[in-house]
Coordinates of C-alpha atoms in Angstrom, one line a residue:
X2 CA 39.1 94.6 67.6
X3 CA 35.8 95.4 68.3
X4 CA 34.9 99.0 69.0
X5 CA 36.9 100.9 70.9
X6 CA 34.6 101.5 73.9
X7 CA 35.5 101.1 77.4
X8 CA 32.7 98.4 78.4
X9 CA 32.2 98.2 82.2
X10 CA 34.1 95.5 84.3
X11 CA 32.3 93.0 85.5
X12 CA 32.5 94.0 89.0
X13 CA 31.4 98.2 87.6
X14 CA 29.5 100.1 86.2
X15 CA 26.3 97.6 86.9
X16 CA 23.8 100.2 86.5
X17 CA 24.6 100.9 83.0
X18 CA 25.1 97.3 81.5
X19 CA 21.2 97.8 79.8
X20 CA 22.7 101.2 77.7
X21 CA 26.2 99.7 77.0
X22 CA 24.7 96.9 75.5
X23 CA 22.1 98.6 73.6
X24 CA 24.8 101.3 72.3
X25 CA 27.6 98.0 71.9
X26 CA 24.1 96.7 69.5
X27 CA 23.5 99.6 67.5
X28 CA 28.2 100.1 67.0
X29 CA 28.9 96.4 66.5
X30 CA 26.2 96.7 63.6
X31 CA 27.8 100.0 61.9
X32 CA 31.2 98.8 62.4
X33 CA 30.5 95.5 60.5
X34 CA 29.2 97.0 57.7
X35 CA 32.9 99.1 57.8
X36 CA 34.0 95.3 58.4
X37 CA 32.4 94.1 55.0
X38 CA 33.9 96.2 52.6
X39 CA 37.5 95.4 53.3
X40 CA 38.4 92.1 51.6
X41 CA 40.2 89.6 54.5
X42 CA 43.4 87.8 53.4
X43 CA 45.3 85.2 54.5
X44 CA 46.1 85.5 58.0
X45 CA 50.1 84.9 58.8
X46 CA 51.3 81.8 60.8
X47 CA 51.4 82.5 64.5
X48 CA 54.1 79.8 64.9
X49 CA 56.8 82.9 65.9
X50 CA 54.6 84.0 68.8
X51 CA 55.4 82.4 72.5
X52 CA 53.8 83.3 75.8
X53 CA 56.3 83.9 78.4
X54 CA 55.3 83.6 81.9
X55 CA 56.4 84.7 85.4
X56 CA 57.4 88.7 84.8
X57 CA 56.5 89.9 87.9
X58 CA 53.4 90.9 90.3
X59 CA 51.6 91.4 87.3
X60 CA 48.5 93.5 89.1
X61 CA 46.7 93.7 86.0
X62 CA 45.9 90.1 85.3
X63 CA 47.7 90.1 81.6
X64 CA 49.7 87.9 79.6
X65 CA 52.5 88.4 77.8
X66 CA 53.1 87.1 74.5
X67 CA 56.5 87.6 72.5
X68 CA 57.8 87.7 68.8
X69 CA 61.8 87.6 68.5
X70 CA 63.7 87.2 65.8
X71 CA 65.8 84.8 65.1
X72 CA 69.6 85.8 65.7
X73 CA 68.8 88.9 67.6
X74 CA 71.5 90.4 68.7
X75 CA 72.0 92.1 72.0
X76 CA 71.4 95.8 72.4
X77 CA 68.4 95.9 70.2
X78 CA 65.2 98.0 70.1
X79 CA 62.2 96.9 71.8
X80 CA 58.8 97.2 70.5
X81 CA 55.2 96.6 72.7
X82 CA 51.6 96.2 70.8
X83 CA 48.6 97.1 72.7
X84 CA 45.5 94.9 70.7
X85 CA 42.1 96.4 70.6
X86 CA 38.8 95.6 72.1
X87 CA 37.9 91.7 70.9
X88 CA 41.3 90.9 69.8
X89 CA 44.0 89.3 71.3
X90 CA 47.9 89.3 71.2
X91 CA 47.9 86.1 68.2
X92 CA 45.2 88.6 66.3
X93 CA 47.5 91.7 66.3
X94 CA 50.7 89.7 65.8
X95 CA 48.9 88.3 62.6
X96 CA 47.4 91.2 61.2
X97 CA 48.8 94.4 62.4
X98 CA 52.6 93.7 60.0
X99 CA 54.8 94.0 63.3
X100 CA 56.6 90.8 62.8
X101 CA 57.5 92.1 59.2
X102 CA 59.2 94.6 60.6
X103 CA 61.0 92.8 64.0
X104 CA 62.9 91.1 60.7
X105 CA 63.8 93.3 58.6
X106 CA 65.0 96.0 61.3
X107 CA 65.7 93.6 64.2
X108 CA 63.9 94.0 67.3
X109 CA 62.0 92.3 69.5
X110 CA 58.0 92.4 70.0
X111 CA 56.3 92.7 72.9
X112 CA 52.2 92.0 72.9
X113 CA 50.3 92.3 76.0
X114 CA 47.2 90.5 75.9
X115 CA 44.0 91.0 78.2
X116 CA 40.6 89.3 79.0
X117 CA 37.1 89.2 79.5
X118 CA 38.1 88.6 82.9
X119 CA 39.4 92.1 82.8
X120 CA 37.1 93.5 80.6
X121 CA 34.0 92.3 79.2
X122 CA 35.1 93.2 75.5
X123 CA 39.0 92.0 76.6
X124 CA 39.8 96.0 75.7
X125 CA 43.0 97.7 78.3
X126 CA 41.4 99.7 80.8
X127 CA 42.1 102.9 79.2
X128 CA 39.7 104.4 81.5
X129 CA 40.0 103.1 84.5
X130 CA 43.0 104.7 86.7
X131 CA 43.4 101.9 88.9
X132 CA 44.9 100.7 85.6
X133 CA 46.3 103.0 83.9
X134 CA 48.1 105.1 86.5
X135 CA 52.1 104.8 87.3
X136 CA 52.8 101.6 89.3
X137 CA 49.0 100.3 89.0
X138 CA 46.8 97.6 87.8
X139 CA 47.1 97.1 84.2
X140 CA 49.8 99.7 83.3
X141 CA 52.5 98.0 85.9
X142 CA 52.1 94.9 84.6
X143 CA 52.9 96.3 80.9
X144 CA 55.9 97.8 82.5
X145 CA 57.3 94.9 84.2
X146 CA 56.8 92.8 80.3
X147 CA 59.4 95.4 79.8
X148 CA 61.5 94.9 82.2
X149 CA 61.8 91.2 81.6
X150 CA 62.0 91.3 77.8
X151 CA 64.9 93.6 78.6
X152 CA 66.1 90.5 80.6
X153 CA 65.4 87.9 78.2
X154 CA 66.5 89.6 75.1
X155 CA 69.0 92.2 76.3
X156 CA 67.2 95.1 75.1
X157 CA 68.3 98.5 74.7
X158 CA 66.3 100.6 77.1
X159 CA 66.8 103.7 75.1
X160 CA 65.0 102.4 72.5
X161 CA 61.6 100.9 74.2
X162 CA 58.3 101.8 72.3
X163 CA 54.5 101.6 72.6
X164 CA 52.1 101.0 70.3
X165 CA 48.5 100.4 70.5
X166 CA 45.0 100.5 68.0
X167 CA 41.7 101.4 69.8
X168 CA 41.5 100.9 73.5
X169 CA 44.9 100.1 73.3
X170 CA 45.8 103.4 72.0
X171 CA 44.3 105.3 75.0
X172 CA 46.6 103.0 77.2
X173 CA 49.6 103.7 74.9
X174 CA 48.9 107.5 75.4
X175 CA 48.5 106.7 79.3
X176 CA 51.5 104.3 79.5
X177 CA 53.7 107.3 77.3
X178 CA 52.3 109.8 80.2
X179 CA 53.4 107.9 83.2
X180 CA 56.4 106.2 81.9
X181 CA 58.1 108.6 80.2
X182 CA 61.7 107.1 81.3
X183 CA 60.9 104.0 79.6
X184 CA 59.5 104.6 76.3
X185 CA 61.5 106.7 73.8
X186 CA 58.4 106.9 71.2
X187 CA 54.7 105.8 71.1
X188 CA 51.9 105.8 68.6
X189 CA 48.7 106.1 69.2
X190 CA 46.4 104.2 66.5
X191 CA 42.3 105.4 66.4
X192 CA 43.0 106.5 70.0
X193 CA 42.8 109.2 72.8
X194 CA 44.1 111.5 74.5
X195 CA 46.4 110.7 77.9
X196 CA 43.7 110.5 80.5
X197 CA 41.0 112.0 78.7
X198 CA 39.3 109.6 81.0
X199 CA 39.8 108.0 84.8
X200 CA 36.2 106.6 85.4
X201 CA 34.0 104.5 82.7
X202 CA 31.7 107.9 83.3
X203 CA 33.7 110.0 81.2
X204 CA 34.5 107.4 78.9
X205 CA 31.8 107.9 75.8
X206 CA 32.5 111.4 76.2
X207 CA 36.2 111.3 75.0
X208 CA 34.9 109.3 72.2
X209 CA 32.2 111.0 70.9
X210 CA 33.1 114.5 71.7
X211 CA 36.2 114.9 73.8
X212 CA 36.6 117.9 75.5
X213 CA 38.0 121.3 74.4
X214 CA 40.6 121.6 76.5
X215 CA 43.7 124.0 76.0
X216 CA 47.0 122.6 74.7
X217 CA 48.3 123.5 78.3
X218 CA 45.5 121.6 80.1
X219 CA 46.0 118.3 77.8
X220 CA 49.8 118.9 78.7
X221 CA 49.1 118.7 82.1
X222 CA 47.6 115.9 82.3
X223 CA 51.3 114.0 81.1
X224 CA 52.8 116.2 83.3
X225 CA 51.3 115.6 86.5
X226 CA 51.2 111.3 85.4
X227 CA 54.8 111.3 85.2
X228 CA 57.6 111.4 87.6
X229 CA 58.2 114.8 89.0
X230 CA 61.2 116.8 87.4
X231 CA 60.6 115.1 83.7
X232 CA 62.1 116.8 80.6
X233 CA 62.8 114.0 78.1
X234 CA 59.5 113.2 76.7
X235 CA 58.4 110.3 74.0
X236 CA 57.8 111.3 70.3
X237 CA 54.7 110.4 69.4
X238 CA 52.7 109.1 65.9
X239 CA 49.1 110.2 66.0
X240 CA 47.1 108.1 63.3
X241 CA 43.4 108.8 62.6
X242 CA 40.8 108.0 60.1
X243 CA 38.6 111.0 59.2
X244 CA 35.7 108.6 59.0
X245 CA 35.9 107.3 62.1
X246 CA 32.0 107.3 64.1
X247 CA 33.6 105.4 66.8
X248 CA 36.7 107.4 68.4
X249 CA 35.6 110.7 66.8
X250 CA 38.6 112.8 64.4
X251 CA 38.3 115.4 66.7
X252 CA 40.4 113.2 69.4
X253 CA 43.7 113.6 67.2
X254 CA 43.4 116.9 67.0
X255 CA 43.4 117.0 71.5
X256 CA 46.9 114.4 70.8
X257 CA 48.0 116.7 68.8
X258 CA 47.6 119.6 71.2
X259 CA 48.8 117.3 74.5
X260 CA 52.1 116.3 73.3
X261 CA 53.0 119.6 70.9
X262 CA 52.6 120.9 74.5
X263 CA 54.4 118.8 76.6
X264 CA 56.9 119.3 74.0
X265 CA 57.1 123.4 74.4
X266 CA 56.0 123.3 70.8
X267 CA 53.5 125.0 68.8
X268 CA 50.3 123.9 67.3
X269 CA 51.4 124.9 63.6
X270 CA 52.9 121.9 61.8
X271 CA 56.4 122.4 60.4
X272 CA 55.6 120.7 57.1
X273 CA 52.4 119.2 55.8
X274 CA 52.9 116.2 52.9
X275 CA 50.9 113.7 51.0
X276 CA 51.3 109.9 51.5
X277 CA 49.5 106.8 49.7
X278 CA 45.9 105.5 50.8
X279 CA 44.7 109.3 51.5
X280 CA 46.8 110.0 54.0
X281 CA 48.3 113.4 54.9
X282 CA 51.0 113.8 57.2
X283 CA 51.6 116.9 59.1
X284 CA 55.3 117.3 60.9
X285 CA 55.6 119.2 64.4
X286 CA 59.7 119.4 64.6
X287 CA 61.4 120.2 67.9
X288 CA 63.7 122.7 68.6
X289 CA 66.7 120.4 66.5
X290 CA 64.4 120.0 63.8
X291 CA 63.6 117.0 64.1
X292 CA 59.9 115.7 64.1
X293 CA 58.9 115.5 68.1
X294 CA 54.7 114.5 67.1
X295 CA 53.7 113.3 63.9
X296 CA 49.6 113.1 62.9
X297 CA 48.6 111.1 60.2
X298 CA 45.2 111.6 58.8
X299 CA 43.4 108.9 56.2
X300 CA 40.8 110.5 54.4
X301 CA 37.8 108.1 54.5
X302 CA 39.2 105.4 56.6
X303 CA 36.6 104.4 59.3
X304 CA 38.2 103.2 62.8
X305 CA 40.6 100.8 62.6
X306 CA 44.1 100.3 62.3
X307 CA 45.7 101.1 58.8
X308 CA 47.3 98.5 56.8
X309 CA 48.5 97.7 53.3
X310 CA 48.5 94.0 52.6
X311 CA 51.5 93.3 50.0
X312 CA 54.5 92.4 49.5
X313 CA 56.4 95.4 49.1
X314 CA 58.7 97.1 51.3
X315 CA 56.2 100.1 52.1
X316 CA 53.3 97.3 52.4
X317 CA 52.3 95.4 55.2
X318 CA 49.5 93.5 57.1
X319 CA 46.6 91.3 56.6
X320 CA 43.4 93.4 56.1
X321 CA 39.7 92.4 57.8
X322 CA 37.9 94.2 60.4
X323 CA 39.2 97.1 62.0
X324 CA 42.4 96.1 59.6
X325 CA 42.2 98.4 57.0
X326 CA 43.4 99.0 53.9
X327 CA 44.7 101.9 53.1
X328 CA 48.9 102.7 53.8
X329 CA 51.4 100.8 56.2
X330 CA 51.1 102.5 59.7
X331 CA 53.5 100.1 60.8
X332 CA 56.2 100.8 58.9
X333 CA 55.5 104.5 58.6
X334 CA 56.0 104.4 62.7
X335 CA 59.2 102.1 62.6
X336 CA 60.9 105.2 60.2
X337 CA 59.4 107.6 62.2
X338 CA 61.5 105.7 65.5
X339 CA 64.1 105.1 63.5
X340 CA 64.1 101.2 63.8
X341 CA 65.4 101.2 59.9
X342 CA 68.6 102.6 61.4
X343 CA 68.4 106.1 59.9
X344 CA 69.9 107.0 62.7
X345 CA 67.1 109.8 63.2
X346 CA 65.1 107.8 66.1
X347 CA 64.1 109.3 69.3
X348 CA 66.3 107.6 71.6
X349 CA 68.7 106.8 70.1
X350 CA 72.4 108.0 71.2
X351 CA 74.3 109.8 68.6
X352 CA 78.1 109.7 68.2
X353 CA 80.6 112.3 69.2
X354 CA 80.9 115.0 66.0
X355 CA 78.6 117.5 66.4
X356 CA 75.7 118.9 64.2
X357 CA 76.8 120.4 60.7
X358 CA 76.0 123.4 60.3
X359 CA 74.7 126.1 57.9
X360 CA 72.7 123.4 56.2
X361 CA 70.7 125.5 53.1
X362 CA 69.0 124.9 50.3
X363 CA 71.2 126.2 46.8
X364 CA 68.0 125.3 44.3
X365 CA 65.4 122.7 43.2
X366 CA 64.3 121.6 40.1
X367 CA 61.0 119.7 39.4
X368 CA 62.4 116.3 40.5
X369 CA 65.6 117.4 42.6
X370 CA 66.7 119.0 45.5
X371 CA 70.5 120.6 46.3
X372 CA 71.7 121.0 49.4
X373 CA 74.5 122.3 51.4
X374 CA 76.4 122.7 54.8
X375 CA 79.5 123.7 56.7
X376 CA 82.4 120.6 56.7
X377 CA 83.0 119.3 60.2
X378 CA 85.9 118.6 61.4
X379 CA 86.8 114.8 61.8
X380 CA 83.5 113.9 59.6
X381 CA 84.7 111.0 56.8
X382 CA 81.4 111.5 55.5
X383 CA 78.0 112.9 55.6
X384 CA 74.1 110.9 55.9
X385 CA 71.8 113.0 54.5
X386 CA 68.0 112.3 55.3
X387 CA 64.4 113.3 53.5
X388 CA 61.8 113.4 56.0
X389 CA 63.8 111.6 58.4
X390 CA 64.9 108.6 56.4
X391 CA 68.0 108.0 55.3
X392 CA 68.1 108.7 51.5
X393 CA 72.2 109.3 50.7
X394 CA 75.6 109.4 51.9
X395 CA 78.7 112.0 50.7
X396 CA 81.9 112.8 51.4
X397 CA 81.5 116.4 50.4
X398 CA 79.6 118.9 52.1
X399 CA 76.8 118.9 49.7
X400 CA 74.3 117.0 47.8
X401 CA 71.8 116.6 45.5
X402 CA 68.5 114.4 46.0
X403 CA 66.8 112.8 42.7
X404 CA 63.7 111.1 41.9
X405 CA 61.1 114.1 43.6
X406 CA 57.6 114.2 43.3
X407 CA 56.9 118.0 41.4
X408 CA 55.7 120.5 43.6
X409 CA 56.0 118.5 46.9
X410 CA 57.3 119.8 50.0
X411 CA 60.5 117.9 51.6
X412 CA 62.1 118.1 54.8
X413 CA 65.7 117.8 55.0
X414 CA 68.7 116.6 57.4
X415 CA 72.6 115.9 57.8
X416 CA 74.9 114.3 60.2
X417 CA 78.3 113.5 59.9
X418 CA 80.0 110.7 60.4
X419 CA 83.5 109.2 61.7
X420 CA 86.0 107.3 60.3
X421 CA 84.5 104.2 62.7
X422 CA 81.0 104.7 61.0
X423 CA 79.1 106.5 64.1
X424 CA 77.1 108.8 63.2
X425 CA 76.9 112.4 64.8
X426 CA 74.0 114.6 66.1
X427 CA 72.0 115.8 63.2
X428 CA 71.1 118.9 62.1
X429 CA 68.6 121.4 61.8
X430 CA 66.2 121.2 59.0
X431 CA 65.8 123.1 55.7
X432 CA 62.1 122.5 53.4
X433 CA 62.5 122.4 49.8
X434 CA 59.5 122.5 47.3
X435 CA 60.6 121.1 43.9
X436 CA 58.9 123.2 41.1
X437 CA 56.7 122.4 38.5
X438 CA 53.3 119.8 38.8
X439 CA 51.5 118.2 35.8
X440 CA 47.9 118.2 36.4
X441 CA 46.3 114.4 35.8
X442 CA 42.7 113.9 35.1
X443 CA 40.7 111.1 35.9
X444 CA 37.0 109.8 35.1
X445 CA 35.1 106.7 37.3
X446 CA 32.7 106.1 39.3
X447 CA 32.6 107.6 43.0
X448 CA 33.3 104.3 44.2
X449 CA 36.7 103.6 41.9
X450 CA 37.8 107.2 42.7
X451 CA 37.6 106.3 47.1
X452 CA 39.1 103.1 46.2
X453 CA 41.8 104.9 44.9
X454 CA 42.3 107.6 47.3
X455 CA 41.4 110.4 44.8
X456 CA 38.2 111.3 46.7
X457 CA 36.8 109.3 50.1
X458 CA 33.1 109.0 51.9
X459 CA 31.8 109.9 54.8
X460 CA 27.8 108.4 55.6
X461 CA 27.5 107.1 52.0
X462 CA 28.4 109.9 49.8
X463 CA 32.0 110.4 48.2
X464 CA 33.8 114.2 48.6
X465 CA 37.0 114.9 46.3
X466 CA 40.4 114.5 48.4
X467 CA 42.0 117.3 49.0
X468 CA 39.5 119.9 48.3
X469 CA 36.3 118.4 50.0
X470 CA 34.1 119.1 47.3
X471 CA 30.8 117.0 47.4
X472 CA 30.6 114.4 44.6
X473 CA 27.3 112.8 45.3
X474 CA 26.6 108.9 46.2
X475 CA 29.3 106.6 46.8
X476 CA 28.7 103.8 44.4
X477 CA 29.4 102.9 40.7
X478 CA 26.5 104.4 39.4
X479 CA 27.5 108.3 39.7
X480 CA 30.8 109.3 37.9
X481 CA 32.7 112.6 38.0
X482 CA 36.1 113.9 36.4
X483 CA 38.8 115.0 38.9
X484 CA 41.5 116.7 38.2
X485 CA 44.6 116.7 40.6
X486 CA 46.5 120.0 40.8
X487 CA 48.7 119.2 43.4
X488 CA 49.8 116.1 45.4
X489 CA 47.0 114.7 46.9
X490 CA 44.1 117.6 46.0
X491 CA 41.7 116.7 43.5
X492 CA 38.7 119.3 42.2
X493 CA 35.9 118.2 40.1
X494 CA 36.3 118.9 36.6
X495 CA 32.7 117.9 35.0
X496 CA 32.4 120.9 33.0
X497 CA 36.3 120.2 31.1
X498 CA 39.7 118.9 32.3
X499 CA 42.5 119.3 30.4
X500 CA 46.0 118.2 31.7

């Protein structure tokens, strides 16, 4: 994609084409070197992807480009992709593991494609308002690609979601901000804050350092983009590599603040986990308990969007420059949405039996968790979900879950459901901690211990995952002993490590 840097228009920001392209010199050289150490596979066929033409005024000079399924049935979801600088709609439809998903879950794709007529780097105009405000330039146009996908495809338009990496993230924060009655979710990919910026001015400063604003002030920002009298507001993925030089860490911590806020929720996560690749995944839950903004973090991982080439059913993508690899963000954000048909989506409309409740945890083991709840009435059975997927189903008011890590954290949920198979409102959540974690040692070199997410770097040197301690040169000369003592924390253990 490029970096994700809001050069000037053609037509703007004249004065400062002799700094952008020195500063677009000294990035594209850093960011290729990030570029280099990911190993590029085979890029998927692009056969699946057709342009579609004539969906409106289109104000914002884009094209539309679309991935459906084949025997898409009316009613399904709708996702749109938002590429990054110096990529294009073919590049993210190849690379970003989308399409993987449009199969196995069935719904359409959406990918929006802009220009160096727009833009010299072809990024969205994140920046500009005349193109990212309600009913304007750019962001209309993405909005009326809805419209007639909805038309074409019969789309549900309760479940229509964003996505974007880069500069398309701060115009899927923008476009969740001032269309908040057409997208049910969004996730934000190495991106910004909604309207961090309105003029290329203030652009560099969002990136580099955006500004401390209160979680109010971020809030208002959504509130005053959207249509006055809004309470129904997106859920929203927040994905950021700690490593990233280009749209600095501290940027996901401002998402975090804007839409906790617009949510009426506070700052402190609900639940904090572990994922693969170095990721941690902290949980802000709405009043229901179920997850309203999610932020995934990536130890290590440079800016980018995060992939996991593979054939697996947790893997996807195609890695190469700002593709990395490190977990599935793609299919991470589908569950979150619930386009796996959990049933735990935002936006989705539940059936008529209410919530159970009284839903409490009666013990854990090290590798299982027991729950419980009050019958409803009318319920034929009961879908019982970890961390908002779907792991079970019983007909008694009660359940065990097996297979748990030791010592992890898990957040659970029920809903009944009729004798017709629709499934009710879902409940409140309850955390369980299974007991118990072995502690596993491990000896290499810096280098094999980031490759395998037991420690990361950050400007050449490796640090432990987990607890941050300093471990010296990232390269296969240096070796250290880490111990893990709990999902995803690892402490040097030079001196002696005994599991």
């Amino acid at each position: 994609m490029g970096p994700s840097h809001p050069p000037f228009r053609t037509t703007k920001g004249l004065r400062l084409v002799g700094g952008v392209r020195r500063w677009l010199t000294a990035a594209a050289g850093a960011l290729a070197l990030t570029g280099g150490l990911v190993a590029v596979g085979p890029q998927a066929s692009a056969a699946g992807l057709t342009q579609v033409t004539s969906f409106g005024s289109n104000p914002g000079n884009l094209s539309m480009h679309t991935y459906v399924p084949d025997g898409l049935p009316a009613g399904a979801p709708l996702v749109v992709a938002l590429h990054g600088c110096t990529q294009s709609a073919s590049d993210y439809y190849e690379k970003s593991g989308w399409p993987k998903f449009a199969d196995s879950y069935d719904f359409a794709l959406v990918f929006p494609q802009t220009t160096s007529a727009n833009n010299s780097n072809s990024c969205f105009n994140w920046f500009e308002k005349g193109d990212s405000t309600r009913g304007q330039g750019e962001a209309l146009s993405i909005k009326q690609m809805v419209d007639k996908a909805v038309s074409l495809y019969g789309s549900d338009t309760r479940r229509v979601y964003i996505t974007g990496l880069s500069a398309g993230a701060g115009m899927t924060a923008n476009m969740l901000a001032a269309y908040p009655d057409v997208f049910a979710g969004g996730s934000i990919d190495s991106g910004l804050p909604a309207y961090c910026a309105t003029a290329l001015s203030a652009a560099y400063t969002c990136m580099y350092s955006p500004p401390n604003k209160t979680p109010a002030q971020w809030g208002d920002l959504v509130r005053s983009a959207a249509p006055a009298g809004t309470t129904s507001w997106p859920r929203v993925a927040i994905w950021q590599g700690t490593a990233d030089t280009t749209v600095k860490p501290a940027n996901a911590d401002e998402l975090r603040d804007q839409w906790t806020d617009v949510w009426g929720i506070g700052q402190t996560p609900s639940r904090t986990r572990s994922l693969s690749g170095g990721t941690t995944l902290s949980e802000y839950d709405d009043t229901s308990g179920r997850p309203a903004v999610q932020v995934y973090s990536i130890s290590g991982m440079a800016h980018g969007l995060a992939v996991d080439p593979g054939s697996g059913p947790e893997q996807c993508g195609t890695a190469g420059t700002y593709y990395l690899d490190t977990i599935c963000s793609s299919y991470h954000t589908a569950r979150f949405w619930g386009l796996d048909g959990a049933g735990d989506g935002g936006g989705q409309t539940p059936g008529g039996l209410p919530a159970p409740t009284g839903l409490a945890l009666t013990g854990t083991t090290d590798t299982t968790a027991t729950l419980t709840w009050g019958a409803v009435s009318g319920a034929a059975s009961y879908n019982v979900y970890r961390d908002g997927t779907k792991v079970g189903t019983t007909t008694s008011a009660g359940y065990t879950d097996t297979g748990l890590a030791t010592g992890s954290t898990y957040a659970y949920t029920v809903a009944a459901v009729d004798a017709a198979g629709a499934v009710g409102t879902v409940s409140s959540s309850v955390t369980a901690t299974t007991t118990g974690y072995t502690p596993t040692c491990y000896t290499a070199s810096n280098y094999d211990h980031v490759a395998s997410g037991r420690a990361y770097q950050s400007g050449g040197y490796a640090y432990a995952t987990g607890s941050g301690q300093a471990m010296g040169l990232w390269n296969t000369f240096t070796t250290h002993t880490l111990k893990q003592t709990a999902p995803g924390y690892y402490v040097v253990a030079d001196s002696g490590c005994s599991a």
